[in-house]
PDB file of C-alpha atoms in Angstrom:
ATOM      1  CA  UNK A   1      -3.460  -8.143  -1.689  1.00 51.00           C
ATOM      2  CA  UNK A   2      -0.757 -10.198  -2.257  1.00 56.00           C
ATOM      3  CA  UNK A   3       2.941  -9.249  -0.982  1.00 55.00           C
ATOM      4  CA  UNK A   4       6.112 -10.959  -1.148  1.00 56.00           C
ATOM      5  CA  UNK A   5       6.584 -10.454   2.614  1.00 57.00           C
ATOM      6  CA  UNK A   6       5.667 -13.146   4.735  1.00 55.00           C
ATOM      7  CA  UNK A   7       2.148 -10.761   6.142  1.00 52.00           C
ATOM      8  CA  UNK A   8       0.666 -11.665   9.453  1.00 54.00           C
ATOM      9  CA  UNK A   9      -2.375 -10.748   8.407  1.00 50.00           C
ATOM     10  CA  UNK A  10      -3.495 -11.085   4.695  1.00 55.00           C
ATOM     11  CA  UNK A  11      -7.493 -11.388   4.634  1.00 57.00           C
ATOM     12  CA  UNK A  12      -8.219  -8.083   6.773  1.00 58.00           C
ATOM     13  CA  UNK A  13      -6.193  -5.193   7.616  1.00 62.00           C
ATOM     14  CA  UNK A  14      -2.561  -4.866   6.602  1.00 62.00           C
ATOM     15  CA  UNK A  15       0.487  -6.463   8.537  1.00 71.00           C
ATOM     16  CA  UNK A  16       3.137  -4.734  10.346  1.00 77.00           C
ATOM     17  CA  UNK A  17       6.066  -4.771   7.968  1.00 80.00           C
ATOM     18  CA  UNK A  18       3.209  -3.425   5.284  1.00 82.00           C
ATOM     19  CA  UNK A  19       2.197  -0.313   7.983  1.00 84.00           C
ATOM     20  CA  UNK A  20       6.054  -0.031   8.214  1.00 87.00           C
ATOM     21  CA  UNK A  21       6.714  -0.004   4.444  1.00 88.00           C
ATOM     22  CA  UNK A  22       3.833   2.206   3.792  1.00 88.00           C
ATOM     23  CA  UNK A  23       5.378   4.700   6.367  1.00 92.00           C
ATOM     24  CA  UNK A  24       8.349   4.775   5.051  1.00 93.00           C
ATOM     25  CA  UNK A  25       6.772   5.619   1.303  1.00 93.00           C
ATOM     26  CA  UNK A  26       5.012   8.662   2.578  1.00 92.00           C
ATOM     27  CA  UNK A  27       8.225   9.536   4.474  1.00 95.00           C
ATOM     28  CA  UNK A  28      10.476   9.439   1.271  1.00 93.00           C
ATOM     29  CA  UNK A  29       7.920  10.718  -0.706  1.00 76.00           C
TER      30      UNK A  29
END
């Protein structure tokens, strides 16, 4: 996955902003 953040981790496992963002999502959604 490819994301126009800056990802600590982009081979395995998703990076911190990502877990942030994601939270976020399921918050709003």
């Amino acid at each position: 996955m490819t994301s126009p953040i800056n990802s600590t981790t982009d081979e395995s496992g998703y990076s911190l902003v990502e877990v942030m963002v994601a939270i976020v999502v399921l918050t709003v959604a």
